[in-house]
Coordinates of C-alpha atoms in Angstrom, one line a residue:
X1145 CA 0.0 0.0 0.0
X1146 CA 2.8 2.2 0.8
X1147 CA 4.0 1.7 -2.3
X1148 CA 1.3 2.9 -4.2
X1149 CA 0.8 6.2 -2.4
X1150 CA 4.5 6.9 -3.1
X1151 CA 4.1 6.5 -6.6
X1152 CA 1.0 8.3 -6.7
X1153 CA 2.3 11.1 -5.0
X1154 CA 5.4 11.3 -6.6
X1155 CA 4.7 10.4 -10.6
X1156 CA 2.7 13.4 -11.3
X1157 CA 3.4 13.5 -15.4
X1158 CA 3.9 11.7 -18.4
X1159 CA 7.6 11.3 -18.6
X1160 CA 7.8 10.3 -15.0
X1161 CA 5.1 7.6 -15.8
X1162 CA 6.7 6.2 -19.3
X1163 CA 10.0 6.0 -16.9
X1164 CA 8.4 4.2 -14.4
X1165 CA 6.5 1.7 -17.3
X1166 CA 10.3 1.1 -18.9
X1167 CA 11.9 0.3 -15.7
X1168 CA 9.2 -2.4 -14.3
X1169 CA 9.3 -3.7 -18.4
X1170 CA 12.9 -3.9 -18.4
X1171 CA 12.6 -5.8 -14.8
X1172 CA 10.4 -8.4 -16.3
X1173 CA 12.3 -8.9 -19.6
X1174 CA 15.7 -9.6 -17.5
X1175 CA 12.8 -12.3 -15.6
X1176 CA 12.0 -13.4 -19.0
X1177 CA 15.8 -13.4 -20.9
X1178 CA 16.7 -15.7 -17.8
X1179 CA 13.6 -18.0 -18.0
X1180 CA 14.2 -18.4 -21.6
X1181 CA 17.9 -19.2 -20.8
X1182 CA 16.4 -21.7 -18.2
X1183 CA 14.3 -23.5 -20.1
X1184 CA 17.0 -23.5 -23.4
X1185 CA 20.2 -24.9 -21.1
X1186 CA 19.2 -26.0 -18.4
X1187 CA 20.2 -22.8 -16.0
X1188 CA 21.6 -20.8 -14.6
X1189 CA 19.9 -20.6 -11.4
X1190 CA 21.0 -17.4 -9.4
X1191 CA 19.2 -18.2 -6.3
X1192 CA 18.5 -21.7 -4.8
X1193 CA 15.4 -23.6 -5.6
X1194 CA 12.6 -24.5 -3.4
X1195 CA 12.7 -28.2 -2.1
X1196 CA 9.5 -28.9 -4.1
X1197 CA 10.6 -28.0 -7.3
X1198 CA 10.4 -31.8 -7.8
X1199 CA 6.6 -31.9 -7.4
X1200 CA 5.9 -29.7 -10.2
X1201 CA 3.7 -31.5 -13.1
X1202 CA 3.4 -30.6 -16.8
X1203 CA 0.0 -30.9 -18.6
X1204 CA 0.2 -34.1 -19.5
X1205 CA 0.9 -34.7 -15.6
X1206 CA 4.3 -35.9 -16.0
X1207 CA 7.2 -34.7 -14.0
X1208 CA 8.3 -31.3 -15.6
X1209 CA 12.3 -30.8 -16.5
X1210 CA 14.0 -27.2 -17.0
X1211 CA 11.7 -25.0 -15.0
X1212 CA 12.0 -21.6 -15.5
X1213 CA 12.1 -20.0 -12.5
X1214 CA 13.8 -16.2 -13.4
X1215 CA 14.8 -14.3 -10.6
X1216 CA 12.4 -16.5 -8.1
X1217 CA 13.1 -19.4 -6.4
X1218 CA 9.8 -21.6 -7.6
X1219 CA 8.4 -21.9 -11.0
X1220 CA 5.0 -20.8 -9.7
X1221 CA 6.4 -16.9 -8.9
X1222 CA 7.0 -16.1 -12.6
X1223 CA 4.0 -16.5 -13.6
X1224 CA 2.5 -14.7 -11.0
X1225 CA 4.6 -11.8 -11.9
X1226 CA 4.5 -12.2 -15.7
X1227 CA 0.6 -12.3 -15.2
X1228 CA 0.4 -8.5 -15.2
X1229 CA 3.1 -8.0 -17.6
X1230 CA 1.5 -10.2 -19.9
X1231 CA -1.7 -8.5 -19.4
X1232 CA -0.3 -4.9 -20.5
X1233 CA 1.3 -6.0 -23.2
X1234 CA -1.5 -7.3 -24.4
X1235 CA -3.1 -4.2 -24.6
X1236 CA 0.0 -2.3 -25.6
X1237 CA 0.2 -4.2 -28.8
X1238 CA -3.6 -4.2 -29.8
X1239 CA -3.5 -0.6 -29.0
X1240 CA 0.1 1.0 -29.6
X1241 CA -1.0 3.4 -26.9
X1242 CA -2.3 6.5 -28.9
X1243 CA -2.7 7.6 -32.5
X1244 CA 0.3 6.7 -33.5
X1245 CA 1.0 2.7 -33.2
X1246 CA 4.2 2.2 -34.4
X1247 CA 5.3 0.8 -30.7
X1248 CA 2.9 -2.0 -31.3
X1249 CA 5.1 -4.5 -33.1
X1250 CA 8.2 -3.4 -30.5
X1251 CA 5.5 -4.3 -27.8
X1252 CA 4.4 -7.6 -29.2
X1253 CA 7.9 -8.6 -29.8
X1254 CA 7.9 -8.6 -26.2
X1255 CA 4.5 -10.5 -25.9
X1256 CA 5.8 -13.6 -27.8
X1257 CA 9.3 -14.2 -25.0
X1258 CA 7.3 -13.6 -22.2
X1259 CA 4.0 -16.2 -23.3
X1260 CA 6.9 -18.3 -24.1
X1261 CA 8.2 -18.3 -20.6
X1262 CA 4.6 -18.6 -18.8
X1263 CA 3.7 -21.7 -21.4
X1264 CA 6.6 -23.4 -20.0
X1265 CA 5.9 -22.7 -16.3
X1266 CA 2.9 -24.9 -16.8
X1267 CA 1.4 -22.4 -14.2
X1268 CA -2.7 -23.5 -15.2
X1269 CA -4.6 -21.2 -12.9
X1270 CA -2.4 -18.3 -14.3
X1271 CA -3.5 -19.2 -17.7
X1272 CA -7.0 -19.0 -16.6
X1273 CA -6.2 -16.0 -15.0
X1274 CA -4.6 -14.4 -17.9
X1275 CA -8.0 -15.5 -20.2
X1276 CA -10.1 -13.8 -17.6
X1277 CA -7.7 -10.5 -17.8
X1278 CA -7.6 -10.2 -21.7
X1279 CA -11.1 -11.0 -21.9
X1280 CA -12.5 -7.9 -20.1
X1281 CA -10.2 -5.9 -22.0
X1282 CA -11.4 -6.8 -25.1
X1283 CA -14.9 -6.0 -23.9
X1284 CA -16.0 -3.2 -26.5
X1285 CA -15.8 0.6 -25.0
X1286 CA -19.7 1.0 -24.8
X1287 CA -19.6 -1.6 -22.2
X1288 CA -17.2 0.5 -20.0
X1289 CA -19.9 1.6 -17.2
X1290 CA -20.9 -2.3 -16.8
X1291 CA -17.3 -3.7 -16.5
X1292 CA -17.4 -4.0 -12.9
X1293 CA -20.9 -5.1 -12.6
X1294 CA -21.9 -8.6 -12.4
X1295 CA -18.7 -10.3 -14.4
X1296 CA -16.3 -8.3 -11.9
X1297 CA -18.6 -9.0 -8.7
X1298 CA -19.0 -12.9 -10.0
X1299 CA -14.8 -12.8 -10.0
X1300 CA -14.2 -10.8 -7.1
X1301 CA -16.9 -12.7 -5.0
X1302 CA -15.4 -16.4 -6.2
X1303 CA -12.0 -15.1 -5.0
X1304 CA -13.0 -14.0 -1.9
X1305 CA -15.1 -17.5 -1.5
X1306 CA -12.7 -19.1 -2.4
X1307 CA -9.8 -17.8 -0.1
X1308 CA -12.1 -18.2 2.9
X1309 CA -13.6 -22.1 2.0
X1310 CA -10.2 -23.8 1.4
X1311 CA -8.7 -22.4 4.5
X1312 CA -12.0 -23.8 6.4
X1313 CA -11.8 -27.0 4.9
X1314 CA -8.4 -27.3 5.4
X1315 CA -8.9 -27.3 9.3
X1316 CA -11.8 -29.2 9.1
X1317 CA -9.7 -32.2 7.6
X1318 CA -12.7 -32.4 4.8

């Protein structure tokens, strides 16, 4: 929270923003250059991986092999983290951000690494996740005042559910 009054107080134009947008994208593409380099050779691994690294399943419910795991120490952190990244990217390359839209293909170049790298986290609930995200984007303009109605409360209220069953049932020993 602190974090977000800082930056509202402090980024108070556009430059301060697009610097702000360029740092967090260049953090995420250093995520993704060593995820790719991950799942390519093998490593490296800069910090040391979680114990249950061993327990993570592909799709087809096999064991998976050359995780990519970026800067984290778990394969399920990058795709937490590329989630919004994906997410804006998205949008940056269907929309080039204003009238002029030649940043689109630099922003979709991007896209592709960074899909890439979440694919091969096998990271399922993210991908539903991500669906969900680029789906309400894509939601035409005149929809705009119903956007948080009942597809945002359905989302919001299954979260919340769901945060406060599992924990319950989890003591319970159901």
């Amino acid at each position: 929270l602190g974090l977000y009054v800082l930056i509202g107080m402090t980024v108070d134009d556009v430059a301060r923003w697009r610097g702000l947008v360029a740092a967090a994208m260049t953090g995420a593409m250093v995520n993704v250059a060593l995820g790719l380099l991950q799942i390519g050779l093998g490593g490296p691994y800069l910090v040391p991986l979680s114990q249950n690294i061993d327990a993570k399943l592909d799709l087809a419910g096999e064991a998976a092999a050359n995780l990519p795991t970026g800067l984290f120490n778990h394969p399920n952190a990058p795709p937490l983290f590329l989630l919004r990244v994906i997410v804006f990217l998205v949008v940056a390359a269907a929309t080039g951000f204003g009238p002029s839209r030649r940043r689109a293909p630099w922003l979709a170049a991007l896209l592709v690494p960074a899909l890439i790298v979440l694919e091969a986290t096998y990271a399922k609930g993210v991908y539903a996740w991500l669906a969900i995200g680029v789906g309400f984007l894509m939601l035409p303009r005149k929809l705009d005042p119903y956007r948080l109605g009942l597809p945002g409360s359905n989302v919001v209220g299954v979260t919340l559910g769901g945060s406060v069953f599992f924990p319950l049932t989890a003591l319970k020993g159901v």
